[in-house]
Amino acid sequence: MTAVKKIAVLTSGGDSQGMNAALRAVVRSGLYYGLEVYGIQRGYQGLLENDIIKMDLRSVGDIIQRGGTILRSARSAEFKTPEGQQKGADVLNQHGIDGLVVIGGDGSYQGANKLSKLGIKTMGLPGTIDNDISFTDYTIGFDTAVSVVVDAVNKLRDTMSSHARSSVVEVMGRHCGDIALHAGLASGAETILVPEVEFNLDEVAERLRENFAKGKRHSIIIVAEGVGRGEDVVSKLKECHASIDARVTVLGHIQRGGAPTPFDRNLASRLGDFAVRSLINGESDKGCGIIKGELVLTDIDKVVNTKKEFDRELYDLALRLSQ
Amino acid sequence: MTAVKKIAVLTSGGDSQGMNAALRAVVRSGLYYGLEVYGIQRGYQGLLENDIIKMDLRSVGDIIQRGGTILRSARSAEFKTPEGQQKGADVLNQHGIDGLVVIGGDGSYQGANKLSKLGIKTMGLPGTIDNDISFTDYTIGFDTAVSVVVDAVNKLRDTMSSHARSSVVEVMGRHCGDIALHAGLASGAETILVPEVEFNLDEVAERLRENFAKGKRHSIIIVAEGVGRGEDVVSKLKECHASIDARVTVLGHIQRGGAPTPFDRNLASRLGDFAVRSLINGESDKGCGIIKGELVLTDIDKVVNTKKEFDRELYDLALRLSQ
Amino acid sequence: MTAVKKIAVLTSGGDSQGMNAALRAVVRSGLYYGLEVYGIQRGYQGLLENDIIKMDLRSVGDIIQRGGTILRSARSAEFKTPEGQQKGADVLNQHGIDGLVVIGGDGSYQGANKLSKLGIKTMGLPGTIDNDISFTDYTIGFDTAVSVVVDAVNKLRDTMSSHARSSVVEVMGRHCGDIALHAGLASGAETILVPEVEFNLDEVAERLRENFAKGKRHSIIIVAEGVGRGEDVVSKLKECHASIDARVTVLGHIQRGGAPTPFDRNLASRLGDFAVRSLINGESDKGCGIIKGELVLTDIDKVVNTKKEFDRELYDLALRLSQ
Amino acid sequence: MTAVKKIAVLTSGGDSQGMNAALRAVVRSGLYYGLEVYGIQRGYQGLLENDIIKMDLRSVGDIIQRGGTILRSARSAEFKTPEGQQKGADVLNQHGIDGLVVIGGDGSYQGANKLSKLGIKTMGLPGTIDNDISFTDYTIGFDTAVSVVVDAVNKLRDTMSSHARSSVVEVMGRHCGDIALHAGLASGAETILVPEVEFNLDEVAERLRENFAKGKRHSIIIVAEGVGRGEDVVSKLKECHASIDARVTVLGHIQRGGAPTPFDRNLASRLGDFAVRSLINGESDKGCGIIKGELVLTDIDKVVNTKKEFDRELYDLALRLSQ
């Protein structure tokens, strides 16, 4: 006996690489365990508009390697109201859908939480490049976003090294510096500016000068958007007389694109399958995550109300190794 | 009998992918034909500082695939003066160097022209990503730069398509829209703004609206920096009520990096070899180029004083195909 | 007045990267010039089975960057018979289709030739990675295939260089060594074995030994499949006492995949548009090509009966530069 | 007080991506903590030949992104003898080197174990693409090797899908199927043949036929070399009447190359730093690993005598999702 018979899946909020791999896992695991599976297009807005399609094995064929989300995503002001949420639950009930998997970030989780209170069994999957969801070590898309940044920095190094200059790269991360941190460590960036660690641009400029004096031929400064615009960082460093390239690289939404890395695909596959099995086992209102290699469930309330911890040790390692 | 016995090579101005492949071709062809070959580090500035090293077969081993330039590049105010140029010629004469291959853009060519008037046999190789040197269909680095842009646009499409939005990408090209044009055609961009073609942002906004009405799910607008900043284009399009993503992608110097494409490596190899053979044959003060598949020499004076023609037919094709 | 009103397009034979970009150009140019456009699925076999769909602007949206062909391809024994060809012409006539663009290699061209004799206006586009079609400098897919090979050799170099070894890579090309030649030049391969140039494995082994003696730390040998299997080359080189890695890399069909390079996309776009314009202008039974930068038409008979010339000069350059 | 004052580092056995990042971490952490650091070239053979260089901050500049190993690697028959090992210890003692970090696989670990018994403090870092070292969840290079395979399969899918065929890819892994498993899951392979799981090719052929009947348009079969050659698998599947592409892809040593992924660079950075800190703390004869996110030390004896467990659950998930 399974606790759910018909489930649906939607993607919501900003898309991330690996969402399609997660969708595929939800659909195919659902079918494997004998459930009916539906796809809701354009997130909660599509739910309100009854934009729902039946999924079969082939609906998710040949998508594991694609960025974006075949179900698309959209914002929905209406779904933020209690009336909208009730309407969403009604639409699901009309279809006889008793379980819902939501793939997205914070806002998406909150929607799942509301629906669970209206009688729908829900599961949240962490789909966002920012890695800013707690109770999971990695979000789906984070590894790929880091790869995109590191690939860009590799390209910059070629030209920086030829001209003995420093260069600023602005990456995503309003409240969470994880992209900056992991990409900074992996690309040997000298300076990593994140919202979680205070810094002083005078000292940054001083460090740049020292490193060039020690023979360094180029220097990369990674700036998470949460601490300000790359352009402003350049202006201030120039005032501090650092020898810096005026041209900032702003990676923008390309950080959300590209084929997902194998790491993200496999993470998404494991989490998608886990979400389905958890619904079948009668769980609801939970966020799915992976912590130290283990699949875990956490109350959505707790997930959205806990700020993710910043890995200060890794940050210090990055600086130690980029002398 | 060869017209030169000892030749040198330098890279100057902004670096481009394929400069190393060109260096390798100059050095190895030179050695193959029995010449002594020297490398001048950091462009004309290094020449003035006598920063010159002897090159052998191994000096250019394992570099064909690397971006940047192993000889590095630098600006030199001094070399722009007649005194500086004379000093440069003197340094070359002291080494007994009678031929010089310069890899770079416009400014680099002008330096070669000056030195040729002071008795050094010179050849210019078109090394710049902008494709803004005349009398060659392609400059070394252009194909790779276009690839970098197209790869970024591919990534953007994933996320744009998931959200039904338009997005602006700012690419290099102050006076020459070739990167924008070729990358725009290859990535199916709806709008390509270049310095060579007048445009009206109201019409651009209108076209975006029409295309969405016709069912297009996303739209890419490529802006060559020569027409203005991507950010300003977004602001104005918003005033025209286009549904556009506020986040601009500014690719900056990553367009100069990355492993050169096979096309650029082979172009660089052919041109480098051709420069050496031309020096040996007694030619001087010439720019080397490839026009409709044929290697050609053109007086440097003529090269630097002729504006490259814009391929309006290709531009029209790009628009025709991106409906 | 246009010479055709309804056209169809099909892809046939082995697929190549850029076929989708060519399809897109045929469809959108056709629509732009006021034609009706149809897509025939699975090549000539689909034609016989009347597997034909109407194409609109959106049918070819978001495909310019995809490898393979959305119309798919297949072999057809039946279409090789006169009866099959007549049946194909009949199907086209039933639909009122008076023009056909065929994208593929030699066999595909021959089919177009037969249909043209049965009253259908036809155009051939060179879609094959092998670059083995004459009267065009480049076939659609060739540049991408070369990139795939060069990317693989880059990876090999990392490990070869760490171990001071030589390595053999087997690439496609039964009768035409162009992939081997262009990839070999671009990747600095020491040895390039192609069907068009005789060679002696004793001398190859001798050259390997000499190069290592001169300080080379690794060596790449590229073998076009037309001269034999990579595995057999390794065995014979071992008998000649060369220090060679026993593990051969056989790239196989990955040479046909991957996102097409910008070069291939733009080539495909130009040729696809050209094919449509040529049909409109009353041309038929022609292969479209690009020779020294110019779009040209050649009688299909002549195309299929002329062997492509091998660029011996480029081959010699490759060897000269890989000392 | 630190337990060591002068340390050396070497890379041994087959190289893997991320070895350079590990080297960089060992050198820079060592210097940061006030140690002298030496690099031994060409593994244990270089140790016997006293091929040792002093490392400073710049020796490891600009290498984090490079595949291979700047210290190179080699086999050493002599070092496998007790006399060789004593000689190795003597060389280290002559230099006053009291700590050694060895980066490599099984054989490399055994060498470290021998040296530790001769009075040298040693640490092993798991540097191999095969993921076949126990007491660490991931080896350095594994994630990149999986990426290389998955990238190749992506390319294959393009062409397989156009022709409705199945294709076989042979990947590395003599005793350990982890590359096949992780790449297979990430690329949606229908069949994954590994040494750890028994299989029957009749059933594989049957499954292929069923999947095509269910509408699958292509199928990928990943074969770890430990179960046999891809070529032989194709022959047998053909005997079972499966519709399969005769052309096998054998990725060979390209699986060892390419820029390391950010995951591998960060893993290598953490492990390299950890090895140095462990030596400083007086530890010796230990393998460094990361288990469920935590850095751990394990006696080398235990590491080399424990077979890595195969993740059967992940294997079953891969099959469940590839219907």
PDB file of N, CA, C and O in Angstrom, chain A residues 240-291:
ATOM      1  N   CYS A 240      42.616  52.908  -4.489  1.00  0.00           N
ATOM      2  CA  CYS A 240      43.672  52.398  -3.600  1.00  0.00           C
ATOM      3  C   CYS A 240      44.937  52.068  -4.392  1.00  0.00           C
ATOM      4  O   CYS A 240      45.822  51.362  -3.908  1.00  0.00           O
ATOM      5  N   HIS A 241      44.992  52.528  -5.642  1.00  0.00           N
ATOM      6  CA  HIS A 241      46.191  52.377  -6.476  1.00  0.00           C
ATOM      7  C   HIS A 241      46.570  50.946  -6.803  1.00  0.00           C
ATOM      8  O   HIS A 241      47.743  50.621  -6.953  1.00  0.00           O
ATOM      9  N   ALA A 242      45.575  50.069  -6.874  1.00  0.00           N
ATOM     10  CA  ALA A 242      45.896  48.712  -7.324  1.00  0.00           C
ATOM     11  C   ALA A 242      45.955  48.721  -8.855  1.00  0.00           C
ATOM     12  O   ALA A 242      45.254  49.478  -9.508  1.00  0.00           O
ATOM     13  N   SER A 243      46.830  47.880  -9.410  1.00  0.00           N
ATOM     14  CA  SER A 243      46.952  47.782 -10.876  1.00  0.00           C
ATOM     15  C   SER A 243      45.899  46.795 -11.361  1.00  0.00           C
ATOM     16  O   SER A 243      46.098  45.586 -11.346  1.00  0.00           O
ATOM     17  N   ILE A 244      44.761  47.333 -11.758  1.00  0.00           N
ATOM     18  CA  ILE A 244      43.637  46.451 -12.003  1.00  0.00           C
ATOM     19  C   ILE A 244      42.989  46.745 -13.355  1.00  0.00           C
ATOM     20  O   ILE A 244      42.949  47.884 -13.808  1.00  0.00           O
ATOM     21  N   ASP A 245      42.502  45.693 -13.962  1.00  0.00           N
ATOM     22  CA  ASP A 245      41.847  45.803 -15.250  1.00  0.00           C
ATOM     23  C   ASP A 245      40.484  46.472 -15.070  1.00  0.00           C
ATOM     24  O   ASP A 245      39.692  46.083 -14.224  1.00  0.00           O
ATOM     25  N   ALA A 246      40.209  47.496 -15.885  1.00  0.00           N
ATOM     26  CA  ALA A 246      38.958  48.237 -15.730  1.00  0.00           C
ATOM     27  C   ALA A 246      37.755  47.419 -16.189  1.00  0.00           C
ATOM     28  O   ALA A 246      36.627  47.689 -15.827  1.00  0.00           O
ATOM     29  N   ARG A 247      38.005  46.423 -16.992  1.00  0.00           N
ATOM     30  CA  ARG A 247      36.909  45.680 -17.583  1.00  0.00           C
ATOM     31  C   ARG A 247      36.462  44.549 -16.653  1.00  0.00           C
ATOM     32  O   ARG A 247      37.193  43.603 -16.419  1.00  0.00           O
ATOM     33  N   VAL A 248      35.253  44.671 -16.147  1.00  0.00           N
ATOM     34  CA  VAL A 248      34.710  43.666 -15.245  1.00  0.00           C
ATOM     35  C   VAL A 248      33.999  42.587 -16.063  1.00  0.00           C
ATOM     36  O   VAL A 248      33.421  42.886 -17.104  1.00  0.00           O
ATOM     37  N   THR A 249      34.066  41.358 -15.603  1.00  0.00           N
ATOM     38  CA  THR A 249      33.261  40.304 -16.212  1.00  0.00           C
ATOM     39  C   THR A 249      32.046  40.062 -15.330  1.00  0.00           C
ATOM     40  O   THR A 249      32.196  39.816 -14.132  1.00  0.00           O
ATOM     41  N   VAL A 250      30.859  40.177 -15.935  1.00  0.00           N
ATOM     42  CA  VAL A 250      29.623  39.955 -15.184  1.00  0.00           C
ATOM     43  C   VAL A 250      28.942  38.744 -15.811  1.00  0.00           C
ATOM     44  O   VAL A 250      28.397  38.839 -16.911  1.00  0.00           O
ATOM     45  N   LEU A 251      28.991  37.616 -15.129  1.00  0.00           N
ATOM     46  CA  LEU A 251      28.580  36.380 -15.793  1.00  0.00           C
ATOM     47  C   LEU A 251      27.067  36.267 -15.945  1.00  0.00           C
ATOM     48  O   LEU A 251      26.578  35.573 -16.828  1.00  0.00           O
ATOM     49  N   GLY A 252      26.321  36.955 -15.090  1.00  0.00           N
ATOM     50  CA  GLY A 252      24.864  36.993 -15.237  1.00  0.00           C
ATOM     51  C   GLY A 252      24.245  35.610 -15.324  1.00  0.00           C
ATOM     52  O   GLY A 252      24.713  34.659 -14.666  1.00  0.00           O
ATOM     53  N   HIS A 253      23.233  35.493 -16.146  1.00  0.00           N
ATOM     54  CA  HIS A 253      22.452  34.266 -16.165  1.00  0.00           C
ATOM     55  C   HIS A 253      23.136  33.097 -16.852  1.00  0.00           C
ATOM     56  O   HIS A 253      22.583  31.996 -16.857  1.00  0.00           O
ATOM     57  N   ILE A 254      24.305  33.319 -17.441  1.00  0.00           N
ATOM     58  CA  ILE A 254      24.946  32.121 -18.013  1.00  0.00           C
ATOM     59  C   ILE A 254      25.313  31.145 -16.895  1.00  0.00           C
ATOM     60  O   ILE A 254      25.494  29.960 -17.137  1.00  0.00           O
ATOM     61  N   GLN A 255      25.369  31.643 -15.661  1.00  0.00           N
ATOM     62  CA  GLN A 255      25.619  30.750 -14.530  1.00  0.00           C
ATOM     63  C   GLN A 255      24.482  29.753 -14.318  1.00  0.00           C
ATOM     64  O   GLN A 255      24.650  28.757 -13.617  1.00  0.00           O
ATOM     65  N   ARG A 256      23.322  30.049 -14.876  1.00  0.00           N
ATOM     66  CA  ARG A 256      22.176  29.151 -14.723  1.00  0.00           C
ATOM     67  C   ARG A 256      22.064  28.170 -15.876  1.00  0.00           C
ATOM     68  O   ARG A 256      21.153  27.345 -15.898  1.00  0.00           O
ATOM     69  N   GLY A 257      22.948  28.286 -16.869  1.00  0.00           N
ATOM     70  CA  GLY A 257      22.767  27.485 -18.068  1.00  0.00           C
ATOM     71  C   GLY A 257      23.859  26.458 -18.259  1.00  0.00           C
ATOM     72  O   GLY A 257      24.763  26.296 -17.438  1.00  0.00           O
ATOM     73  N   GLY A 258      23.763  25.788 -19.367  1.00  0.00           N
ATOM     74  CA  GLY A 258      24.755  24.777 -19.697  1.00  0.00           C
ATOM     75  C   GLY A 258      24.267  23.408 -19.290  1.00  0.00           C
ATOM     76  O   GLY A 258      23.376  23.268 -18.454  1.00  0.00           O
ATOM     77  N   ALA A 259      24.857  22.395 -19.890  1.00  0.00           N
ATOM     78  CA  ALA A 259      24.530  21.028 -19.513  1.00  0.00           C
ATOM     79  C   ALA A 259      24.926  20.820 -18.056  1.00  0.00           C
ATOM     80  O   ALA A 259      26.023  21.203 -17.656  1.00  0.00           O
ATOM     81  N   PRO A 260      24.073  20.208 -17.256  1.00  0.00           N
ATOM     82  CA  PRO A 260      24.446  19.949 -15.865  1.00  0.00           C
ATOM     83  C   PRO A 260      25.651  19.014 -15.787  1.00  0.00           C
ATOM     84  O   PRO A 260      25.813  18.122 -16.621  1.00  0.00           O
ATOM     85  N   THR A 261      26.490  19.216 -14.802  1.00  0.00           N
ATOM     86  CA  THR A 261      27.620  18.304 -14.580  1.00  0.00           C
ATOM     87  C   THR A 261      27.083  16.934 -14.158  1.00  0.00           C
ATOM     88  O   THR A 261      25.968  16.830 -13.649  1.00  0.00           O
ATOM     89  N   PRO A 262      27.893  15.886 -14.333  1.00  0.00           N
ATOM     90  CA  PRO A 262      27.483  14.573 -13.829  1.00  0.00           C
ATOM     91  C   PRO A 262      27.128  14.630 -12.339  1.00  0.00           C
ATOM     92  O   PRO A 262      26.175  13.995 -11.899  1.00  0.00           O
ATOM     93  N   PHE A 263      27.874  15.398 -11.592  1.00  0.00           N
ATOM     94  CA  PHE A 263      27.589  15.521 -10.156  1.00  0.00           C
ATOM     95  C   PHE A 263      26.154  15.994  -9.945  1.00  0.00           C
ATOM     96  O   PHE A 263      25.405  15.426  -9.147  1.00  0.00           O
ATOM     97  N   ASP A 264      25.754  17.039 -10.669  1.00  0.00           N
ATOM     98  CA  ASP A 264      24.396  17.565 -10.505  1.00  0.00           C
ATOM     99  C   ASP A 264      23.340  16.587 -11.011  1.00  0.00           C
ATOM    100  O   ASP A 264      22.265  16.463 -10.425  1.00  0.00           O
ATOM    101  N   ARG A 265      23.650  15.908 -12.093  1.00  0.00           N
ATOM    102  CA  ARG A 265      22.678  14.948 -12.614  1.00  0.00           C
ATOM    103  C   ARG A 265      22.447  13.817 -11.625  1.00  0.00           C
ATOM    104  O   ARG A 265      21.326  13.364 -11.419  1.00  0.00           O
ATOM    105  N   ASN A 266      23.548  13.361 -11.009  1.00  0.00           N
ATOM    106  CA  ASN A 266      23.414  12.228 -10.104  1.00  0.00           C
ATOM    107  C   ASN A 266      22.769  12.659  -8.785  1.00  0.00           C
ATOM    108  O   ASN A 266      21.956  11.921  -8.217  1.00  0.00           O
ATOM    109  N   LEU A 267      23.113  13.850  -8.339  1.00  0.00           N
ATOM    110  CA  LEU A 267      22.451  14.401  -7.156  1.00  0.00           C
ATOM    111  C   LEU A 267      20.956  14.518  -7.417  1.00  0.00           C
ATOM    112  O   LEU A 267      20.119  14.098  -6.598  1.00  0.00           O
ATOM    113  N   ALA A 268      20.603  15.081  -8.558  1.00  0.00           N
ATOM    114  CA  ALA A 268      19.192  15.269  -8.912  1.00  0.00           C
ATOM    115  C   ALA A 268      18.471  13.929  -9.021  1.00  0.00           C
ATOM    116  O   ALA A 268      17.324  13.790  -8.586  1.00  0.00           O
ATOM    117  N   SER A 269      19.148  12.941  -9.588  1.00  0.00           N
ATOM    118  CA  SER A 269      18.532  11.619  -9.758  1.00  0.00           C
ATOM    119  C   SER A 269      18.253  10.980  -8.404  1.00  0.00           C
ATOM    120  O   SER A 269      17.174  10.423  -8.164  1.00  0.00           O
ATOM    121  N   ARG A 270      19.226  11.072  -7.521  1.00  0.00           N
ATOM    122  CA  ARG A 270      19.052  10.478  -6.193  1.00  0.00           C
ATOM    123  C   ARG A 270      17.941  11.181  -5.424  1.00  0.00           C
ATOM    124  O   ARG A 270      17.095  10.547  -4.788  1.00  0.00           O
ATOM    125  N   LEU A 271      17.950  12.526  -5.471  1.00  0.00           N
ATOM    126  CA  LEU A 271      16.953  13.276  -4.702  1.00  0.00           C
ATOM    127  C   LEU A 271      15.546  13.086  -5.279  1.00  0.00           C
ATOM    128  O   LEU A 271      14.570  12.969  -4.525  1.00  0.00           O
ATOM    129  N   GLY A 272      15.445  13.054  -6.603  1.00  0.00           N
ATOM    130  CA  GLY A 272      14.124  12.882  -7.213  1.00  0.00           C
ATOM    131  C   GLY A 272      13.511  11.544  -6.836  1.00  0.00           C
ATOM    132  O   GLY A 272      12.327  11.449  -6.469  1.00  0.00           O
ATOM    133  N   ASP A 273      14.319  10.514  -6.902  1.00  0.00           N
ATOM    134  CA  ASP A 273      13.865   9.170  -6.535  1.00  0.00           C
ATOM    135  C   ASP A 273      13.497   9.126  -5.047  1.00  0.00           C
ATOM    136  O   ASP A 273      12.487   8.526  -4.660  1.00  0.00           O
ATOM    137  N   PHE A 274      14.294   9.789  -4.238  1.00  0.00           N
ATOM    138  CA  PHE A 274      14.068   9.810  -2.789  1.00  0.00           C
ATOM    139  C   PHE A 274      12.745  10.519  -2.466  1.00  0.00           C
ATOM    140  O   PHE A 274      11.990  10.081  -1.579  1.00  0.00           O
ATOM    141  N   ALA A 275      12.457  11.594  -3.168  1.00  0.00           N
ATOM    142  CA  ALA A 275      11.213  12.335  -2.928  1.00  0.00           C
ATOM    143  C   ALA A 275      10.005  11.436  -3.192  1.00  0.00           C
ATOM    144  O   ALA A 275       9.046  11.401  -2.400  1.00  0.00           O
ATOM    145  N   VAL A 276      10.065  10.685  -4.277  1.00  0.00           N
ATOM    146  CA  VAL A 276       8.950   9.793  -4.614  1.00  0.00           C
ATOM    147  C   VAL A 276       8.793   8.708  -3.558  1.00  0.00           C
ATOM    148  O   VAL A 276       7.689   8.447  -3.067  1.00  0.00           O
ATOM    149  N   ARG A 277       9.909   8.093  -3.189  1.00  0.00           N
ATOM    150  CA  ARG A 277       9.823   7.029  -2.182  1.00  0.00           C
ATOM    151  C   ARG A 277       9.322   7.558  -0.840  1.00  0.00           C
ATOM    152  O   ARG A 277       8.587   6.871  -0.129  1.00  0.00           O
ATOM    153  N   SER A 278       9.690   8.813  -0.527  1.00  0.00           N
ATOM    154  CA  SER A 278       9.234   9.387   0.735  1.00  0.00           C
ATOM    155  C   SER A 278       7.731   9.632   0.720  1.00  0.00           C
ATOM    156  O   SER A 278       7.034   9.384   1.705  1.00  0.00           O
ATOM    157  N   LEU A 279       7.213  10.118  -0.407  1.00  0.00           N
ATOM    158  CA  LEU A 279       5.757  10.307  -0.529  1.00  0.00           C
ATOM    159  C   LEU A 279       5.035   8.977  -0.374  1.00  0.00           C
ATOM    160  O   LEU A 279       4.029   8.870   0.337  1.00  0.00           O
ATOM    161  N   ILE A 280       5.563   7.962  -1.042  1.00  0.00           N
ATOM    162  CA  ILE A 280       4.959   6.626  -0.974  1.00  0.00           C
ATOM    163  C   ILE A 280       4.917   6.118   0.461  1.00  0.00           C
ATOM    164  O   ILE A 280       3.962   5.476   0.900  1.00  0.00           O
ATOM    165  N   ASN A 281       5.972   6.493   1.221  1.00  0.00           N
ATOM    166  CA  ASN A 281       6.041   6.058   2.622  1.00  0.00           C
ATOM    167  C   ASN A 281       5.215   6.926   3.559  1.00  0.00           C
ATOM    168  O   ASN A 281       5.319   6.802   4.773  1.00  0.00           O
ATOM    169  N   GLY A 282       4.453   7.858   3.002  1.00  0.00           N
ATOM    170  CA  GLY A 282       3.557   8.636   3.840  1.00  0.00           C
ATOM    171  C   GLY A 282       4.142   9.930   4.388  1.00  0.00           C
ATOM    172  O   GLY A 282       3.503  10.657   5.150  1.00  0.00           O
ATOM    173  N   GLU A 283       5.359  10.258   3.998  1.00  0.00           N
ATOM    174  CA  GLU A 283       5.953  11.519   4.462  1.00  0.00           C
ATOM    175  C   GLU A 283       5.299  12.683   3.737  1.00  0.00           C
ATOM    176  O   GLU A 283       4.821  12.544   2.616  1.00  0.00           O
ATOM    177  N   SER A 284       5.341  13.862   4.360  1.00  0.00           N
ATOM    178  CA  SER A 284       4.826  15.067   3.717  1.00  0.00           C
ATOM    179  C   SER A 284       5.439  16.301   4.349  1.00  0.00           C
ATOM    180  O   SER A 284       5.968  16.247   5.461  1.00  0.00           O
ATOM    181  N   ASP A 285       5.376  17.426   3.609  1.00  0.00           N
ATOM    182  CA  ASP A 285       5.832  18.716   4.123  1.00  0.00           C
ATOM    183  C   ASP A 285       7.323  18.687   4.497  1.00  0.00           C
ATOM    184  O   ASP A 285       7.740  19.273   5.481  1.00  0.00           O
ATOM    185  N   LYS A 286       8.090  17.976   3.685  1.00  0.00           N
ATOM    186  CA  LYS A 286       9.518  17.816   3.974  1.00  0.00           C
ATOM    187  C   LYS A 286      10.381  18.327   2.814  1.00  0.00           C
ATOM    188  O   LYS A 286       9.996  18.232   1.651  1.00  0.00           O
ATOM    189  N   GLY A 287      11.533  18.842   3.179  1.00  0.00           N
ATOM    190  CA  GLY A 287      12.562  19.137   2.198  1.00  0.00           C
ATOM    191  C   GLY A 287      13.512  17.953   2.102  1.00  0.00           C
ATOM    192  O   GLY A 287      13.924  17.398   3.128  1.00  0.00           O
ATOM    193  N   CYS A 288      13.860  17.553   0.883  1.00  0.00           N
ATOM    194  CA  CYS A 288      14.806  16.456   0.682  1.00  0.00           C
ATOM    195  C   CYS A 288      16.212  17.038   0.553  1.00  0.00           C
ATOM    196  O   CYS A 288      16.407  18.038  -0.139  1.00  0.00           O
ATOM    197  N   GLY A 289      17.154  16.400   1.181  1.00  0.00           N
ATOM    198  CA  GLY A 289      18.519  16.909   1.070  1.00  0.00           C
ATOM    199  C   GLY A 289      19.516  15.784   1.159  1.00  0.00           C
ATOM    200  O   GLY A 289      19.173  14.622   1.385  1.00  0.00           O
ATOM    201  N   ILE A 290      20.759  16.135   0.963  1.00  0.00           N
ATOM    202  CA  ILE A 290      21.833  15.165   1.105  1.00  0.00           C
ATOM    203  C   ILE A 290      22.857  15.800   2.046  1.00  0.00           C
ATOM    204  O   ILE A 290      23.341  16.902   1.806  1.00  0.00           O
ATOM    205  N   ILE A 291      23.079  15.147   3.178  1.00  0.00           N
ATOM    206  CA  ILE A 291      24.001  15.686   4.172  1.00  0.00           C
ATOM    207  C   ILE A 291      25.065  14.631   4.432  1.00  0.00           C
ATOM    208  O   ILE A 291      24.759  13.504   4.806  1.00  0.00           O
TER     209      ILE A 291
END
